[in-house]
Structures are given as structure tokens and as C-alpha cells.
XYZ file of C-alpha atoms in Angstrom:
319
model
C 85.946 -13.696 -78.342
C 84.524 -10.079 -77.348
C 84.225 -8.489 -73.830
C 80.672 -9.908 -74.093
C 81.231 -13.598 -73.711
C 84.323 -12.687 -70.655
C 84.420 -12.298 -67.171
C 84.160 -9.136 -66.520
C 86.386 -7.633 -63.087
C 84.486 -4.962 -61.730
C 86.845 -4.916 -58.373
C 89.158 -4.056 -60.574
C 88.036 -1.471 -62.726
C 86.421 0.066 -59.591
C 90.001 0.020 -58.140
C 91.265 1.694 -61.523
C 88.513 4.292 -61.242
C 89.332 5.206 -57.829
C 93.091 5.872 -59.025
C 92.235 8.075 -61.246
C 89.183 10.142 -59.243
C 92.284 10.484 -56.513
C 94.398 11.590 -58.765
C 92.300 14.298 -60.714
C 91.204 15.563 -57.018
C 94.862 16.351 -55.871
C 95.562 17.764 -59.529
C 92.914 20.213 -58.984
C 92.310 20.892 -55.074
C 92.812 24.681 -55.727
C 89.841 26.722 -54.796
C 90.834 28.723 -58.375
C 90.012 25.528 -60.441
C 87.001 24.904 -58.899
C 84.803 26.526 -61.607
C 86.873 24.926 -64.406
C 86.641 20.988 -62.703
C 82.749 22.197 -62.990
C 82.527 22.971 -66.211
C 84.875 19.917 -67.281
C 82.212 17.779 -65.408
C 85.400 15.239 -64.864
C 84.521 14.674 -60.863
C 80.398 14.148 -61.953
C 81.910 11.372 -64.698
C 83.787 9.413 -62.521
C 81.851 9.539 -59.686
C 79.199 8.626 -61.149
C 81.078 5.137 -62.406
C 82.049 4.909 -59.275
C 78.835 4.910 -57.694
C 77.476 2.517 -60.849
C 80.237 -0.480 -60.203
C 79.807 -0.152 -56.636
C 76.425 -1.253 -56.858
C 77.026 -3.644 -59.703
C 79.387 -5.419 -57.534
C 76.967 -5.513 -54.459
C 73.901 -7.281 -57.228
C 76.124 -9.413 -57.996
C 77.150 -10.443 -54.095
C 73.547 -10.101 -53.217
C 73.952 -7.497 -51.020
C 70.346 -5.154 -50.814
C 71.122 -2.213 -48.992
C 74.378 -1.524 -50.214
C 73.108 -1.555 -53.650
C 70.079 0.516 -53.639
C 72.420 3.296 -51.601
C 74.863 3.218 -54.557
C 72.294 3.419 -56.985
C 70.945 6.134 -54.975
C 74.562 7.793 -55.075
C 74.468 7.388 -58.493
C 71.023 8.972 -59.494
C 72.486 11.855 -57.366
C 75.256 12.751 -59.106
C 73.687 12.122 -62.569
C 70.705 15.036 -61.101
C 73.361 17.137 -60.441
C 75.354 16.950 -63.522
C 72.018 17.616 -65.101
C 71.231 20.446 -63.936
C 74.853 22.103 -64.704
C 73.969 20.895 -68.329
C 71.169 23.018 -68.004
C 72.361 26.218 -66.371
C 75.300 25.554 -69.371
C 72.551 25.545 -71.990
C 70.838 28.921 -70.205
C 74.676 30.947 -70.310
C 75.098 29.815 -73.743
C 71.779 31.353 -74.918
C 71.901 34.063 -73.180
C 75.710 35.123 -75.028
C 74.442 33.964 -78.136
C 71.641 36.909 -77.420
C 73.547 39.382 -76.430
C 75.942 39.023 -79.243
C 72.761 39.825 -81.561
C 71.682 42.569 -79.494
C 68.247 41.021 -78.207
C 66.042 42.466 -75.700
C 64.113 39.462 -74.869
C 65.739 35.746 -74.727
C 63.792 33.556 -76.652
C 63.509 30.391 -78.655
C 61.970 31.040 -82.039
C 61.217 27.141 -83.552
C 59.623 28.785 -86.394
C 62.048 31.351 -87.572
C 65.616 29.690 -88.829
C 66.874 33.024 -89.751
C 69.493 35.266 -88.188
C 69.538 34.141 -85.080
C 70.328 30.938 -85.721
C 67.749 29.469 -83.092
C 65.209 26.665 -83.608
C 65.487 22.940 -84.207
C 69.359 23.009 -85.410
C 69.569 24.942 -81.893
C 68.482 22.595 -79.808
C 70.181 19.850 -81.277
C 73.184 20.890 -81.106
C 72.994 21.050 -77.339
C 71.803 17.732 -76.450
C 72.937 15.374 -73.589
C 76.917 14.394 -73.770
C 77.156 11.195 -75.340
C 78.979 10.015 -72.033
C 75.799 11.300 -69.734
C 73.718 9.510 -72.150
C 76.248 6.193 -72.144
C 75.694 6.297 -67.881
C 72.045 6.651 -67.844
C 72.340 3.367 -70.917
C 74.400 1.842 -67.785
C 72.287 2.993 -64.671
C 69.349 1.579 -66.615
C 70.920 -1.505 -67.597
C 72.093 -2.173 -63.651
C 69.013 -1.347 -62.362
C 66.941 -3.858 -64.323
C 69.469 -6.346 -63.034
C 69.224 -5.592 -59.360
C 64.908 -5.192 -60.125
C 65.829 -9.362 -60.939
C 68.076 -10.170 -58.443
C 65.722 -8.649 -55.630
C 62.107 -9.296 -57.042
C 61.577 -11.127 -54.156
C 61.877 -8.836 -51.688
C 60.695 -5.546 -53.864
C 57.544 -7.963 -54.693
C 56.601 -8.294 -50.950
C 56.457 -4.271 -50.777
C 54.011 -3.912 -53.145
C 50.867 -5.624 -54.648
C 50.913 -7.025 -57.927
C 49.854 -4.316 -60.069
C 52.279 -1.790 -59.017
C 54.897 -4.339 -59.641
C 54.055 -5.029 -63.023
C 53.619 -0.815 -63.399
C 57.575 -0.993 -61.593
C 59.053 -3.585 -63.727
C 57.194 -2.055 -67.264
C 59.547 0.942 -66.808
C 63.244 -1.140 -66.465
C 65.213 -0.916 -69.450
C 64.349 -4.604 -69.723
C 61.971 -6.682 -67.889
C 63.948 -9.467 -66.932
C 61.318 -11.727 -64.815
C 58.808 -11.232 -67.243
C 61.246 -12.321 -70.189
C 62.024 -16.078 -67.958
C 58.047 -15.951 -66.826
C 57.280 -16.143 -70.927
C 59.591 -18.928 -71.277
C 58.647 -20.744 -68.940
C 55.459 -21.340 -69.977
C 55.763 -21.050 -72.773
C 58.429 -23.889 -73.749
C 56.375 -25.377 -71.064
C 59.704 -26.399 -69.197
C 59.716 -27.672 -65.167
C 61.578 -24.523 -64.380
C 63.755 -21.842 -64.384
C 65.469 -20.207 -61.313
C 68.471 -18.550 -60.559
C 70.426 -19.671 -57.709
C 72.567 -17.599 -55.506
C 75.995 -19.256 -54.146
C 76.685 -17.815 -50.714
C 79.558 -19.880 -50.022
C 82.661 -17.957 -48.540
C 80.612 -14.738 -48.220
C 79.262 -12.461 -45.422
C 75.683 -10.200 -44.826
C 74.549 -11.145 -47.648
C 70.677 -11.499 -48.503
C 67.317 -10.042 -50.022
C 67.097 -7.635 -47.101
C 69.623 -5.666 -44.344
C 70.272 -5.958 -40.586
C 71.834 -3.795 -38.071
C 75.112 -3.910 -37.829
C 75.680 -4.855 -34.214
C 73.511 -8.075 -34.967
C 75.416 -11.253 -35.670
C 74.289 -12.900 -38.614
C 72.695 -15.892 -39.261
C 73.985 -19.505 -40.755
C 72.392 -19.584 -43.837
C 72.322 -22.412 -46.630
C 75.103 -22.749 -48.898
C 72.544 -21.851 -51.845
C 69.692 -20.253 -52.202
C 67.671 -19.721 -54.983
C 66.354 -16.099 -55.253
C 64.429 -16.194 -58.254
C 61.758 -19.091 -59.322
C 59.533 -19.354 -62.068
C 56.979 -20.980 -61.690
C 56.946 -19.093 -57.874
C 55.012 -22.226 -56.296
C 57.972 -24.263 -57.656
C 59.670 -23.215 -53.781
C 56.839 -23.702 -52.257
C 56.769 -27.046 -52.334
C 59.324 -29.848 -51.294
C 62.109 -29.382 -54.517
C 63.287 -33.228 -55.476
C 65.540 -31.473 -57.877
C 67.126 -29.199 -55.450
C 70.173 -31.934 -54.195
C 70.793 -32.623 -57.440
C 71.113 -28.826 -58.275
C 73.671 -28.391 -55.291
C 75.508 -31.470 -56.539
C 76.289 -29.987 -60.082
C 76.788 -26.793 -58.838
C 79.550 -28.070 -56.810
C 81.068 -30.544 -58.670
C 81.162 -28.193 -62.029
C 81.928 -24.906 -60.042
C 85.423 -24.450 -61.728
C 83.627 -24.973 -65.849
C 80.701 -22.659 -64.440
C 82.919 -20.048 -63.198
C 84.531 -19.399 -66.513
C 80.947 -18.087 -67.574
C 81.549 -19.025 -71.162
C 79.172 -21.883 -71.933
C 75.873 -24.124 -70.735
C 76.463 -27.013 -68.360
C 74.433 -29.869 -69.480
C 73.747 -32.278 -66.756
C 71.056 -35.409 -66.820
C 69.285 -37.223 -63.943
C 68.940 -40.452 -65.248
C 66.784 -41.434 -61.672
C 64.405 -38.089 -62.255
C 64.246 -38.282 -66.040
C 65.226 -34.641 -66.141
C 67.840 -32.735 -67.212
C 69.711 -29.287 -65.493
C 70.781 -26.514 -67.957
C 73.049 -24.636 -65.773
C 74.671 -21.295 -66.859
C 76.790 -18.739 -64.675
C 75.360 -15.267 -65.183
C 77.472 -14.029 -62.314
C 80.284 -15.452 -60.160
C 77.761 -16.297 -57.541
C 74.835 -16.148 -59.568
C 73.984 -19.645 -61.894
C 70.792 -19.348 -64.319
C 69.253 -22.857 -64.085
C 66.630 -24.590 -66.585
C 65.027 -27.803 -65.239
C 63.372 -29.875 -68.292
C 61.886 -33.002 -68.941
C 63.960 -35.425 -70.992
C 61.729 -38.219 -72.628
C 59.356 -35.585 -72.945
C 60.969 -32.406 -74.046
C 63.624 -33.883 -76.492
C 63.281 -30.553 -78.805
C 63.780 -27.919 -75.891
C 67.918 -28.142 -75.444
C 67.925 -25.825 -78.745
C 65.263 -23.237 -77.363
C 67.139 -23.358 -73.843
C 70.662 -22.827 -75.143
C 69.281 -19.804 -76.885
C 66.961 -18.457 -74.266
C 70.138 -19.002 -71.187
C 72.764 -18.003 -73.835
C 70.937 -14.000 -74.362
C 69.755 -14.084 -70.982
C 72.951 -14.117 -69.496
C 74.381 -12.132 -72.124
C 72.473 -9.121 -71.346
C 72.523 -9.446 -67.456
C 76.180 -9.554 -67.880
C 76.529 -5.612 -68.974
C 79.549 -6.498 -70.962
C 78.320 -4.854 -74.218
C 77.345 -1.710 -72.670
C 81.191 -1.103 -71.582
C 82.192 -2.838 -74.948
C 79.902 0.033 -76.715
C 82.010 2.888 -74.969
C 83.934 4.284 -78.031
C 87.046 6.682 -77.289
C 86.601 10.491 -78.703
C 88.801 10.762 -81.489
């Protein structure tokens, strides 16, 4: 079984991280090696990973501000190791002119003679594969957390600009259970957020000296169709029931949880995307015989992708 079908421990690999950004900051605390951790672009790296399982771990604890102030941490770093990229690119052409005795710096697309400028130029100075490997990441995390909180980022702006925001993510999650939902024609699909055992979190912040409120044991953060909360859920004990009393086979995050109401004629497809997070797919039984194959496929890549396992699995060591 791959990395992609696992549990994945991001306290733990943040914790790893951490070691070793300690580590390479006593190594190197002498104003001399300043320039040369620069160049390296070591503290920019892990920092940046830092920043990017920090606020994986808050999406998946639910936790709003917290996670948009490590993504912003993030997008910070990555603009800064940007623009060193840059000013690298600028001192390499302008040695590469001087070496040839130019005048006048330029980039000459059209001329692959002596100077050696042009497209095979350019290439060879594109993005690091790692820089390019944490943007893959930030992207990735950031569609998640667009899901997770669509709620709340939905109530800050009308509809159009949130179809405009969510066109942009790496991957529109919403949309993707929106299409299947309707068009599978199944009761529902929602994800449902297990706050048991945990503290502040929610779709929104507080101030710190306020105490916070008793909140449900679940709540379900994400519903399509949307009026499907709106309205008195006859489905939602039963949901809270299963969750509970398969919370150990959930947790393992390997496999669909297939559980019938016999009294409702329905039956819950229930699927751990996250420790605390559990996809669920509400569908008719007499009616909807042929859906279980189109659910275990839809819940099986959904939660698949959400995960972020394969991006780490993609990182390849330099040989």
C-alpha cells in the first residue's frame, strides 16, 4: 500500500522539520555565513514547510484563523525566496556579460550565437524543482482549506466572485461534490466535522479572552444540496450513530463504511478524509441500487486527493 492510501502524521513531520530548521540555525548563526545560508535558500525551504504543515494541520482541526495566517506565512516566504531567484538570475547575467565583454546587458531570443543567450538561456534558469514542488503543495492545501471553509468564505462574498475564487484553486473541490450530486442524483453529500475532544475550533475566530462556547459534538461544514441544512435532517441521528459506533474502522482512513437504514430506506457511505473530517454520501436504496459503484469511486478519489499524500509521495531525492 503507498503513502496515498495511509495516515499521514503531520504533527510529526512538523516536529521533524522543526529539528532540523533548529539545527541548521545554530550551525550557521555567524553573521559571516549569512550570505551563503542566502544563497543555499535552506532557511526559505524549510520554513516554508513549516509554515505549509502548520496550516495543514489547523484545516484539518478546523481551525480558520490559524490557517489562513500560516498560509499567509507561507506565501511570504515563497515571495521572498522569489525574488532572491530573481536578483540570482540578474548576477548571473550580468557575469555571463562581462565575461564577453558587453556594453549593454541584454537578452537576444533571436540570436543563439556567441553569447549563448536566448531560449536555451532561459531555460536553464527556471524555478528549483523544490520551489516548484511547494507552490504544487501550497496550491494543493489551499484548495483544501477553500473546502473546508466555503461556508464562511461564501458569506464574504456574492456568488459570482466565489465561483471567480474557487475557478483559480488547483482543484475545485465543491464544485467536483456539487456535479455529483446532481448528477448521480443522490440525497446528499456532506462532510462532517468531529469536534469531540477539541478546543476553538470553528468556521470563524474569537478573541482570546472570550470563553468559548459548547458546541455540538458534530457539525457538518459542507452540504450539497445547501438547503439539505436548512431543513430538519431525519438522517442526521443516524449519521452521529455510525460515526460513533464505527469511529475506530473510520479512523484508519483506508476504506468506505457502508451502513443501511432499514427504517429510512437509505443508506450512509461514510469515508474519513481527515481524522476529524468524514466525507458522507446519503442515497436511496430501493431506488438507487446502481449508485454504490459510482459512490465508491467518486468518495474513494475524493478523499484521495484531499488527503495530499501523493504530493509528498511525488518528492523524489536529488541523486
Amino acid at each position: 500500500m503507498t503513502v496515498s492510501n495511509k495516515v499521514m502524521k503531520y504533527e510529526e513531520l512538523l516536529q521533524f522539520i522543526n529539528t532540523i530548521l533548529q539545527a541548521h540555525s545554530l550551525s550557521s548563526s555567524h553573521l559571516a555565513l549569512t550570505a551563503i545560508k542566502i544563497t543555499l535558500f535552506i532557511s526559505f525551504e524549510c520554513e516554508i514547510l513549516v509554515q505549509l504543515t502548520e496550516a495543514h494541520i489547523e484545516i484539518q482541526h478546523w481551525r480558520f484563523l490559524p490557517t489562513f495566517i500560516a498560509l499567509f506565512g507561507a506565501q511570504t516566504r515563497m515571495s521572498g525566496w522569489e525574488r532572491t531567484l530573481q536578483s540570482k538570475k540578474v548576477c548571473i547575467c550580468y557575469f555571463m556579460c562581462s565575461v564577453n565583454n558587453l556594453s549593454i546587458i541584454t537578452v537576444d531570443t533571436s540570436n543563439h550565437g556567441n553569447h549563448g543567450f536566448g531560449a536555451t538561456f532561459l531555460k536553464a534558469n527556471q524555478q528549483p524543482a523544490l520551489y516548484q514542488w511547494l507552490v504544487k503543495l501550497k496550491n494543493a492545501i489551499l484548495a483544501k482549506c477553500s473546502l473546508y471553509f466555503h461556508t464562511t468564505l461564501s458569506q464574504q462574498a456574492t456568488p459570482g466572485e466565489m465561483r471567480s475564487i474557487m475557478s483559480k484553486q488547483s482543484v475545485d473541490y465543491y464544485h467536483k461534490i456539487q456535479s455529483f450530486q446532481r448528477k448521480h442524483d443522490v440525497v446528499a453529500v456532506l462532510i462532517v466535522f468531529d469536534s469531540r475532544g477539541m478546543k476553538d475550533s470553528g468556521p470563524g475566530y474569537r478573541h482570546s479572552g472570550r470563553k468559548s462556547e459548547v458546541s455540538e459534538e458534530f457539525t457538518v461544514i459542507v452540504s450539497c444540496p445547501y438547503a439539505f441544512t436548512q431543513k430538519p435532517l431525519i438522517h442526521w441521528d443516524n449519521i452521529q450513530n455510525k460515526i460513533r459506533e464505527r469511529y475506530a474502522e473510520l479512523l484508519t482512513m483506508d476504506k468506505i463504511i457502508y451502513a443501511k437504514s432499514l427504517r429510512d430506506l437509505c443508506t450512509y457511505a461514510l469515508y474519513n478524509m481527515d481524522p476529524k473530517m468524514t466525507l458522507v454520501t446519503i442515497y436511496e436504496t430501493e431506488k438507487q441500487k446502481d449508485k454504490e459503484r459510482h459512490v465508491s469511486t467518486f468518495m474513494s478519489n475524493m478523499c484521495t486527493q484531499i488527503k495530499c499524500n501523493k504530493i509528498h509521495e511525488s518528492l523524489k531525492l536529488a541523486k
